[in-house]
């Protein structure tokens, strides 16, 4: 397991509702960061293969390598700054918000994954944290960290927060 000592995000909890929250600065332009978060070719390099339509009321499928392939629905798409989608978990649909803004010489990414249960919170927070580390590497031209090892170390940290 990777020796991960610091979480990139946080978990907010209100009763039985959990939100994974990440705010990251990147040394790239807002348009480049938006493209990295919405272009299927770029998403595949740091997140997962995505097929479908990333547009208002569009549906898209995330093809994770563990046979999990959620079919998501775009709620809001205001290019090049805001993408909100519903992610199904059985009968429940969590909500993911990605917001990109300019920040001085770079860009700011705000990511929130809402409507998670306490049982889901640590795993999804660790997943997003790991994927954002992969995005960091992608934008810097560096190799991505080992996903499983990084996720395992982070899952322990986020579980301790819950």
XYZ file of C-alpha atoms in Angstrom:
162
model
C 0.000 0.000 0.000
C 1.273 3.471 -0.870
C 2.602 5.598 1.942
C 0.005 8.360 1.604
C 0.035 10.784 4.507
C -2.084 13.673 3.277
C -5.565 13.900 1.841
C -6.182 16.342 -0.997
C -9.817 16.798 0.005
C -12.172 16.558 2.905
C -15.400 14.884 3.860
C -18.344 16.963 5.055
C -21.060 15.073 6.885
C -24.544 16.069 7.894
C -26.405 13.178 9.466
C -26.617 10.402 6.898
C -25.426 12.584 4.020
C -21.744 12.702 3.078
C -20.032 15.044 0.624
C -16.501 14.565 -0.710
C -15.011 18.018 -1.418
C -11.852 18.884 -3.365
C -10.416 22.284 -4.262
C -7.255 22.162 -6.383
C -5.073 24.716 -8.133
C -3.405 23.743 -11.407
C -0.648 25.469 -13.352
C -2.607 25.410 -16.595
C -5.252 27.514 -18.271
C -8.922 27.169 -17.356
C -9.671 26.006 -20.920
C -7.014 23.267 -20.696
C -8.326 22.116 -17.327
C -11.912 22.111 -18.659
C -10.805 20.023 -21.609
C -8.978 17.596 -19.307
C -12.239 17.157 -17.362
C -14.618 16.844 -20.320
C -12.774 15.475 -23.368
C -13.165 11.673 -23.485
C -9.632 11.208 -24.881
C -8.121 13.162 -21.998
C -10.461 11.681 -19.378
C -9.267 8.218 -20.326
C -5.669 9.199 -19.548
C -6.341 10.134 -15.906
C -9.870 8.991 -14.990
C -11.542 6.289 -17.085
C -12.916 5.762 -20.582
C -16.141 7.718 -21.016
C -18.670 7.289 -23.817
C -21.813 9.264 -24.542
C -22.660 12.925 -24.489
C -21.301 15.392 -21.946
C -23.960 18.007 -22.704
C -27.142 19.202 -20.933
C -29.537 16.262 -20.517
C -26.943 13.983 -22.126
C -26.166 10.522 -20.835
C -22.692 9.094 -20.589
C -21.154 5.902 -19.273
C -17.969 5.660 -17.250
C -16.127 2.428 -18.061
C -14.014 1.582 -15.029
C -11.600 -1.327 -15.315
C -13.315 -3.269 -12.520
C -16.452 -3.967 -14.605
C -18.295 -1.057 -12.953
C -19.873 1.049 -15.711
C -22.313 3.589 -14.289
C -24.613 5.341 -16.761
C -24.661 8.955 -15.645
C -26.932 11.850 -16.604
C -25.742 15.413 -17.161
C -27.811 17.857 -15.109
C -25.947 21.050 -16.037
C -23.210 21.803 -18.530
C -22.090 25.412 -18.803
C -18.869 25.115 -20.774
C -16.182 25.995 -19.963
C -16.846 26.305 -16.251
C -19.516 24.000 -14.799
C -20.471 20.355 -15.234
C -22.950 18.636 -12.917
C -24.014 15.027 -13.302
C -25.950 12.326 -11.485
C -24.112 9.077 -10.789
C -26.369 6.072 -10.044
C -25.703 3.821 -7.059
C -28.526 1.322 -7.155
C -31.708 3.280 -6.437
C -29.824 6.395 -5.308
C -28.269 8.976 -7.631
C -25.330 10.848 -6.171
C -24.433 14.247 -7.596
C -21.000 15.275 -8.910
C -20.179 18.943 -9.531
C -17.031 20.026 -11.372
C -16.322 23.745 -11.506
C -13.360 25.333 -13.306
C -12.340 28.957 -12.775
C -9.347 31.118 -13.551
C -6.907 31.639 -10.701
C -4.103 34.068 -11.427
C -1.737 32.349 -13.842
C -3.510 29.008 -13.467
C -6.885 27.399 -12.967
C -8.923 26.264 -9.991
C -10.884 23.009 -9.892
C -13.708 22.586 -7.413
C -15.124 19.063 -7.240
C -17.976 17.949 -4.985
C -19.513 14.476 -4.827
C -22.777 14.762 -2.885
C -25.577 12.437 -1.754
C -23.192 9.751 -0.581
C -23.942 7.554 2.411
C -21.452 7.182 5.254
C -20.704 3.666 3.948
C -19.786 5.119 0.523
C -18.051 8.293 1.639
C -14.516 7.096 2.337
C -14.287 4.978 -0.802
C -15.526 7.679 -3.151
C -13.401 10.363 -1.459
C -10.336 8.116 -1.760
C -11.238 7.435 -5.390
C -11.537 11.089 -6.318
C -8.365 11.892 -4.387
C -6.504 9.195 -6.317
C -7.942 10.334 -9.653
C -6.983 13.941 -8.927
C -3.428 12.788 -8.232
C -3.566 11.134 -11.672
C -4.825 14.435 -13.129
C -1.931 16.237 -11.419
C 0.476 13.821 -13.119
C -1.305 14.092 -16.481
C -1.117 17.891 -16.506
C 2.521 17.842 -15.398
C 3.505 15.162 -17.921
C 4.515 12.793 -15.117
C 3.641 9.113 -14.649
C 0.431 8.482 -12.716
C 0.654 6.959 -9.250
C -0.330 3.324 -8.788
C -4.106 3.571 -8.457
C -4.784 0.597 -6.190
C -1.945 1.334 -3.766
C -2.794 5.036 -3.557
C -6.515 4.380 -3.130
C -5.838 1.852 -0.352
C -3.784 4.299 1.700
C -6.234 7.130 1.152
C -9.278 5.002 1.942
C -7.860 4.407 5.421
C -7.359 8.154 5.955
C -10.843 9.119 4.765
C -12.457 6.289 6.761
C -10.776 7.683 9.874
C -12.375 11.058 9.103
C -15.853 9.496 9.100
